[in-house]
mmCIF file of C-alpha atoms in Angstrom:
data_model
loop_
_atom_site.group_PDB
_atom_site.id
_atom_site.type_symbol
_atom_site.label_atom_id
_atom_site.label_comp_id
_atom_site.label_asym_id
_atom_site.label_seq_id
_atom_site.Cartn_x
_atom_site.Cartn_y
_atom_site.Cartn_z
ATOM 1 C CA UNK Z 4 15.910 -37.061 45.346
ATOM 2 C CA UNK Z 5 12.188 -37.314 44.226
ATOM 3 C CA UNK Z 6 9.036 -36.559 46.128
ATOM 4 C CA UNK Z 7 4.925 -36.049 45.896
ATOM 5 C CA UNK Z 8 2.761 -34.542 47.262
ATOM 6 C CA UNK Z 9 -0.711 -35.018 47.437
ATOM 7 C CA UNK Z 10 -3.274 -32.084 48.184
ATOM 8 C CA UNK Z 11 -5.862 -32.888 50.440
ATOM 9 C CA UNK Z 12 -6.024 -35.744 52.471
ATOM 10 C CA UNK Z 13 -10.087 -36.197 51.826
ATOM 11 C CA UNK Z 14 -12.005 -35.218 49.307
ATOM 12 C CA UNK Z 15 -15.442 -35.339 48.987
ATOM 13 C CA UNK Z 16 -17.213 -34.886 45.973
ATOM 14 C CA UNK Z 17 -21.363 -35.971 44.744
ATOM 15 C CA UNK Z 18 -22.726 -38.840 43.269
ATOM 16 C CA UNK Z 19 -22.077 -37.972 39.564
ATOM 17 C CA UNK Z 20 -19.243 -34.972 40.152
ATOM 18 C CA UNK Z 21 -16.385 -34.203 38.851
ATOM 19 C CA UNK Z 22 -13.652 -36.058 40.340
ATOM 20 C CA UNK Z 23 -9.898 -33.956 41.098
ATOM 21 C CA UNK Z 24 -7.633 -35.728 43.027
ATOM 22 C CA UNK Z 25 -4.438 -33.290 42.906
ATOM 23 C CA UNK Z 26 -0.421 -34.439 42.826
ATOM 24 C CA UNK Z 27 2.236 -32.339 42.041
ATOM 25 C CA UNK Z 28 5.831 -34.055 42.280
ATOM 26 C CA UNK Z 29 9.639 -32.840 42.370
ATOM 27 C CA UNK Z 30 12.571 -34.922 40.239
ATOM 28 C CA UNK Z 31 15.805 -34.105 38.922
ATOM 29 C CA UNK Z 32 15.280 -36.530 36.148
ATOM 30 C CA UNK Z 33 12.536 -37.119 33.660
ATOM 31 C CA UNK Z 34 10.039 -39.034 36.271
ATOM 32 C CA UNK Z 35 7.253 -42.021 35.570
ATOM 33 C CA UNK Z 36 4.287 -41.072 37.537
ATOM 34 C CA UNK Z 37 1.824 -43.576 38.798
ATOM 35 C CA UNK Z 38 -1.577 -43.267 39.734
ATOM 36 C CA UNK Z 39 -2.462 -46.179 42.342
ATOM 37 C CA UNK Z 40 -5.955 -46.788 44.159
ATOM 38 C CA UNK Z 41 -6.336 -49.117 47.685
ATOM 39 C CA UNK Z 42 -9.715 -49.915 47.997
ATOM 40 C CA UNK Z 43 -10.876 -50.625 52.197
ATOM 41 C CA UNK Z 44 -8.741 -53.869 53.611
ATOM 42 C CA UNK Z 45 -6.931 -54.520 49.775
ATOM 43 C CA UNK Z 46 -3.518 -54.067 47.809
ATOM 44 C CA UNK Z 47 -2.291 -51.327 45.206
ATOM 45 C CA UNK Z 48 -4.119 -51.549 41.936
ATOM 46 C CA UNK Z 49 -2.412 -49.686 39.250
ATOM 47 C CA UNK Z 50 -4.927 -46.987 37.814
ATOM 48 C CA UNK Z 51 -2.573 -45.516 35.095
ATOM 49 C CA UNK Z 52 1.003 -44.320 34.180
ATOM 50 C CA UNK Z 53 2.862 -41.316 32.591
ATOM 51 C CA UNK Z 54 5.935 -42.621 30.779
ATOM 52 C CA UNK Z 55 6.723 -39.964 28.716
ATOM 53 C CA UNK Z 56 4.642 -40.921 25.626
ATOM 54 C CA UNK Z 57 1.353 -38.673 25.443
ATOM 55 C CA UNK Z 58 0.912 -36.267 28.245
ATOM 56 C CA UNK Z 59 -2.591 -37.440 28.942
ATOM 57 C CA UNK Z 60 -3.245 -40.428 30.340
ATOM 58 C CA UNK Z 61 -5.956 -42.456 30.004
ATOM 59 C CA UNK Z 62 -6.210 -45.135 32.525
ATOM 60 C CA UNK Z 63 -9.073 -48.153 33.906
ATOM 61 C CA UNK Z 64 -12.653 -47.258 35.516
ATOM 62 C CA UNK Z 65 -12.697 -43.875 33.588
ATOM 63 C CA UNK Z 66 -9.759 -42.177 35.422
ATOM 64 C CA UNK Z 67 -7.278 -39.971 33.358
ATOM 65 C CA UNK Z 68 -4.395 -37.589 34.064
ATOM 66 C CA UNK Z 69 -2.683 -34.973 32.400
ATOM 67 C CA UNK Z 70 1.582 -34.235 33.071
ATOM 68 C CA UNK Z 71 2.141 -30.728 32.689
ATOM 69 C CA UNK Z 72 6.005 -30.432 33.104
ATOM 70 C CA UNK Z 73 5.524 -26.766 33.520
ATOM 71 C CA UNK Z 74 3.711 -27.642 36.848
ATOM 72 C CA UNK Z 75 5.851 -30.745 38.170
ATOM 73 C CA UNK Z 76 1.754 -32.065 38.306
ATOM 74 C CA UNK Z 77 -0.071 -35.334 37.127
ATOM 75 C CA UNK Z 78 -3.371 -34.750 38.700
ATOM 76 C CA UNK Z 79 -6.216 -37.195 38.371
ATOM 77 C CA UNK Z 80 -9.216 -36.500 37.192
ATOM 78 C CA UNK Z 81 -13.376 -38.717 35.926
ATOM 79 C CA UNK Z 82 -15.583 -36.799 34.850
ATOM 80 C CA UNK Z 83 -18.710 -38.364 37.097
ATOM 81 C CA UNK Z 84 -18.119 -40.005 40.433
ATOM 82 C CA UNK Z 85 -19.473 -43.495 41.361
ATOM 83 C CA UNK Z 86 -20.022 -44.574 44.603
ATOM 84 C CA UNK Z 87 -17.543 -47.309 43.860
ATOM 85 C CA UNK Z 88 -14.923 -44.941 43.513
ATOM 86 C CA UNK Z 89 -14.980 -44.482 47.280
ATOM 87 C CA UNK Z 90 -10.912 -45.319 47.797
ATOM 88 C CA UNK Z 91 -7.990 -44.128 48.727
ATOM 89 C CA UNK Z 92 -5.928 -42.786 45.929
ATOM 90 C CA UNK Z 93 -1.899 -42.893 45.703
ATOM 91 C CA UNK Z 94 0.308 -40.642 43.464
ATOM 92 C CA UNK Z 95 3.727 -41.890 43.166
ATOM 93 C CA UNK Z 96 6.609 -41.304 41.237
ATOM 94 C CA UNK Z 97 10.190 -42.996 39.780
ATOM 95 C CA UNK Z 98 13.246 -41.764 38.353
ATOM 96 C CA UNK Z 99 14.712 -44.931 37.484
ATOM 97 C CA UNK Z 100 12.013 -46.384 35.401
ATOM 98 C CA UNK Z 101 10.454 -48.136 38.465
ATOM 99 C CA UNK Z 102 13.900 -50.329 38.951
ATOM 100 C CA UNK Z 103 14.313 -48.098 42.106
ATOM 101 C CA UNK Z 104 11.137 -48.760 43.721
ATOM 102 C CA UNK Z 105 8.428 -45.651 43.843
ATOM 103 C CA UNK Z 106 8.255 -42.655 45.763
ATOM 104 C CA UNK Z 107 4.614 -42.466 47.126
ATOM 105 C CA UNK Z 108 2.810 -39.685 48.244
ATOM 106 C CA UNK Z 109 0.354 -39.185 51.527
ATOM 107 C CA UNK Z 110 -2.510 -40.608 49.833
ATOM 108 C CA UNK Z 111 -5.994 -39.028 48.974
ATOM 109 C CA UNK Z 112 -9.120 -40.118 50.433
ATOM 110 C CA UNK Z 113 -12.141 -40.386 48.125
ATOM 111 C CA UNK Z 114 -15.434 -39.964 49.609
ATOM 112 C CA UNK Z 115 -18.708 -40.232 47.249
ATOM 113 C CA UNK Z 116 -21.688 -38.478 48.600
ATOM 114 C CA UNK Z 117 -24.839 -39.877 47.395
ATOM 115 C CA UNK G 11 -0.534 -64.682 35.616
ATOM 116 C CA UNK G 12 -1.198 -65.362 39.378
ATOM 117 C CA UNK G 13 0.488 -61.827 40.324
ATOM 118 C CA UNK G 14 2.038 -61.526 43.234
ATOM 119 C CA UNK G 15 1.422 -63.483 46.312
ATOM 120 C CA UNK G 16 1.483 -62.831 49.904
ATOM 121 C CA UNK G 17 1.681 -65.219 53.291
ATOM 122 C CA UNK G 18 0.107 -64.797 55.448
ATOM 123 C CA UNK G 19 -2.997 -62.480 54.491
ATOM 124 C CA UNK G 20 -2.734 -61.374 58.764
ATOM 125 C CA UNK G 21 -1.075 -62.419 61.565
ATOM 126 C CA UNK G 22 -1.481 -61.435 65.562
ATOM 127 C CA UNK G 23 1.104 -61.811 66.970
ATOM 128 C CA UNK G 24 2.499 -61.005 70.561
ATOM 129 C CA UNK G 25 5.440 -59.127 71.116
ATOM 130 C CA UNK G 26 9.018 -60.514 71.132
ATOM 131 C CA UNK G 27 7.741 -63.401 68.894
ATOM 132 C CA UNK G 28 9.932 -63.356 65.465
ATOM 133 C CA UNK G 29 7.216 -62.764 62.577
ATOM 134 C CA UNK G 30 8.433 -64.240 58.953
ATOM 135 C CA UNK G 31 6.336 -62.530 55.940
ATOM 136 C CA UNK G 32 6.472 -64.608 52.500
ATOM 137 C CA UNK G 33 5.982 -63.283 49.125
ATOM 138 C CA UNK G 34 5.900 -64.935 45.666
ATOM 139 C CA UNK G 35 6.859 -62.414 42.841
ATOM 140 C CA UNK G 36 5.511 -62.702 39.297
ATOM 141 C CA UNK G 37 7.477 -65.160 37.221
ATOM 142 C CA UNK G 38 9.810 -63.847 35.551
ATOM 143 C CA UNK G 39 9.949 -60.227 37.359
ATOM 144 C CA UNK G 40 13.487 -59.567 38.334
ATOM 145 C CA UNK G 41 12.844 -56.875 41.008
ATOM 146 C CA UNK G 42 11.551 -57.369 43.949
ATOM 147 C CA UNK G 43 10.220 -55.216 46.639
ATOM 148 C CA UNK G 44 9.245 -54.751 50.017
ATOM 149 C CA UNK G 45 6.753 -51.747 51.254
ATOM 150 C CA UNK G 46 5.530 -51.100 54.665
ATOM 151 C CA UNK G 47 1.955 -49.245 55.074
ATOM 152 C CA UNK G 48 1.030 -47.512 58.521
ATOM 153 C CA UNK G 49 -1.178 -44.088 58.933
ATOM 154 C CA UNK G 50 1.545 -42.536 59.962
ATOM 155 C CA UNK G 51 4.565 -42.627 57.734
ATOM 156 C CA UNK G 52 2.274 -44.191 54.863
ATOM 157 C CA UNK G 53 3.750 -46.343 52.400
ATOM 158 C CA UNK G 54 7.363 -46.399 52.658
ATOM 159 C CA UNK G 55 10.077 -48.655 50.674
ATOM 160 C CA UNK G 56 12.145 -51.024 53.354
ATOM 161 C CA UNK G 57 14.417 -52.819 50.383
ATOM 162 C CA UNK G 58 14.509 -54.339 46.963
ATOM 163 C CA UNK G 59 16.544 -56.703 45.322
ATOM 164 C CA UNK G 60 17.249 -57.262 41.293
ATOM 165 C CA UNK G 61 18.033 -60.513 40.739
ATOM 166 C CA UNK G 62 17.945 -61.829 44.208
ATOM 167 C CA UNK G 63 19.838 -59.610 45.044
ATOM 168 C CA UNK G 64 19.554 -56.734 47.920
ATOM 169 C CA UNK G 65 20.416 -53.439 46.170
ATOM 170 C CA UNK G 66 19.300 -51.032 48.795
ATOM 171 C CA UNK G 67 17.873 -51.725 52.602
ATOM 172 C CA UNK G 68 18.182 -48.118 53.558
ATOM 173 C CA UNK G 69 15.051 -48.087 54.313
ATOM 174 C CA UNK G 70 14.575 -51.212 56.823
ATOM 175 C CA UNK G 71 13.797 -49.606 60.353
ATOM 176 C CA UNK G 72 16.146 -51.443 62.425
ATOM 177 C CA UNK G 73 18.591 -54.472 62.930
ATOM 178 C CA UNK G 74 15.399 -56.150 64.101
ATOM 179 C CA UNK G 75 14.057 -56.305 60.727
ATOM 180 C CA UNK G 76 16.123 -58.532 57.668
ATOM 181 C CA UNK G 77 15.080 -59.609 54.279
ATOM 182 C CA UNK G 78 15.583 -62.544 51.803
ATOM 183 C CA UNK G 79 15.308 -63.964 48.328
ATOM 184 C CA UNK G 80 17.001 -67.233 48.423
ATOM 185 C CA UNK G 81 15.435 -67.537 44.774
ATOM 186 C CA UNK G 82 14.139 -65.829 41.996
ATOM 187 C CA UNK G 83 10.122 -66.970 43.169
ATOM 188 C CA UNK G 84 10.591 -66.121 46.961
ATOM 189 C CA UNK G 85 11.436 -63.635 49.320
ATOM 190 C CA UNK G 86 10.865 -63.207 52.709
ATOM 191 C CA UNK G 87 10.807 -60.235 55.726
ATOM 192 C CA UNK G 88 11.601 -61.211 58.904
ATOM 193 C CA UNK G 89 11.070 -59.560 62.329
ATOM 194 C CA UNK G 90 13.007 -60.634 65.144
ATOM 195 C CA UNK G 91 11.864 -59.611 68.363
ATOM 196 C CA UNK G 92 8.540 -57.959 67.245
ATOM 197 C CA UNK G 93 7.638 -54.885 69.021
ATOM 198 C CA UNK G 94 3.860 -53.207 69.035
ATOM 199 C CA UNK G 95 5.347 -50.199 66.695
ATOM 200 C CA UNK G 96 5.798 -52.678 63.953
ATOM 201 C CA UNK G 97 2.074 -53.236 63.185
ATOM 202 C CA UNK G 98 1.417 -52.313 59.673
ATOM 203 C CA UNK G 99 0.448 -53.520 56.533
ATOM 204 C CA UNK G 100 3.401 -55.307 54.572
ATOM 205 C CA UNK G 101 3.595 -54.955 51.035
ATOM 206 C CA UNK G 102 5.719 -57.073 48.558
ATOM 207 C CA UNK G 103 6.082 -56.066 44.753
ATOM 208 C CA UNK G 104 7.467 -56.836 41.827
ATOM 209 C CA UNK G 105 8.851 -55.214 38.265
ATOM 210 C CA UNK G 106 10.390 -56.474 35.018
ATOM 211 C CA UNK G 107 13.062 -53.854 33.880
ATOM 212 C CA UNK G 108 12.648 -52.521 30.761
ATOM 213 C CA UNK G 109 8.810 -53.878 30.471
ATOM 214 C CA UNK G 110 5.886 -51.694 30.159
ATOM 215 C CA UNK G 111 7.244 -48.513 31.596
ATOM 216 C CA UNK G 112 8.406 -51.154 34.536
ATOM 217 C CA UNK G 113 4.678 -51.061 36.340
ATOM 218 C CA UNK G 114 5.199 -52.175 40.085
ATOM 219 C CA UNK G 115 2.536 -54.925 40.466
ATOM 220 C CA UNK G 116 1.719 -55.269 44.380
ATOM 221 C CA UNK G 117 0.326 -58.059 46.281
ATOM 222 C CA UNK G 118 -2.571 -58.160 48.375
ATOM 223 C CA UNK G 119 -0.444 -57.632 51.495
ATOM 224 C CA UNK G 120 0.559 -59.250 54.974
ATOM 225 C CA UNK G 121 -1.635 -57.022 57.923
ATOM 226 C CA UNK G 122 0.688 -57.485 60.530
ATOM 227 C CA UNK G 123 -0.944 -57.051 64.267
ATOM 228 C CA UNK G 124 1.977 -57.095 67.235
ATOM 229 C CA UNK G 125 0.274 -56.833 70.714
#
């Protein structure tokens, strides 16, 4: 069985902040890990993947992510917050190289403060 | 590529009607499936199929709920009676094995309103 979890249901950083959005997930397998964000009243739009290539991630809008094995995590990180970054923010994860479907977890909420 | 696409964008419906959600996968994407979005439970898988086939409906809700692919470009979710509890947002995806490190590509989804 696989699982994430997501810390923090909302966060709330500045305009111009550094944005964490935290996951930390639990396979028996090697996992893929999946960064997705739903912006207000819209689908899933994939923000980047882990695959097991390089460990860090670089994915669109200026999002990255680092998987550290030693801490089942693949949190999400930009270095300075836009107010169009204002989303919610979905970690998810597969064991069967997304054949199975993904695991998702709670989902972050992403509040920019001006 | 026109991704994948989703009929209809919302729906009200009222309750005991049967609701019938659509979904066009990407061409050529021989997985298909089907995700259900509500505050509570958040996103959750119902079923997928590989090759138009169902491989695993574990996680449909109820005998009221059934699922389709009649061909590799459609699929559909049907609810039959509809009941308040099933208002939600509907997802359908699709994957091609083996491509890309197998990226899930989602549509824009059905927003399903039973009163």
């Amino acid at each position: 069985a696989q699982s994430v979890t997501q810390l923090g249901s909302h966060v709330s950083v500045s305009e111009g902040a550094l944005v964490l959005l935290r996951c930390n997930y639990s396979s028996s397998v090697p996992p893929y890990l999946f960064w997705y964000v739903q912006y207000p009243n819209q689908g899933l739009q994939l923000l980047l993947k882990y695959t097991s290539a390089a460990t860090l991630v670089k994915g669109i809008n200026g999002f990255e992510a680092e998987f550290k094995k030693s801490e089942t995590s693949f949190h999400l990180t930009k270095p300075s917050a836009h107010m169009s970054d204002a989303a919610e923010y979905f970690c998810a994860v597969t064991s069967g190289g997304g054949a199975d479907g993904l695991t998702f977890g709670k989902g972050t909420h992403l509040i920019i403060q001006p | 590529d026109a991704g994948v696409i989703q009929s209809p964008r919302h729906e009200v419906t009222e309750m005991g009607q049967e609701v019938t959600l659509r979904c066009k996968p990407i061409s050529g994407h021989d997985y298909l499936f089907w995700y259900r979005q509500t505050m509570m439970r958040g996103l959750e898988l119902l079923i997928y199929f590989n090759n138009n086939v169902p491989i695993d409906d574990s996680g449909m809700p109820e005998d009221r709920f059934s699922a389709k692919m009649p061909n590799a470009s459609f699929s559909t979710l049907k609810i039959q009676p509809s009941e308040p509890r099933d208002s939600a947002v509907y997802f359908c995806a699709s994957t091609l094995a083996g491509s890309s490190g197998n990226t899930i590509y989602f549509g824009e989804g059905s927003w399903l309103t039973v009163v």
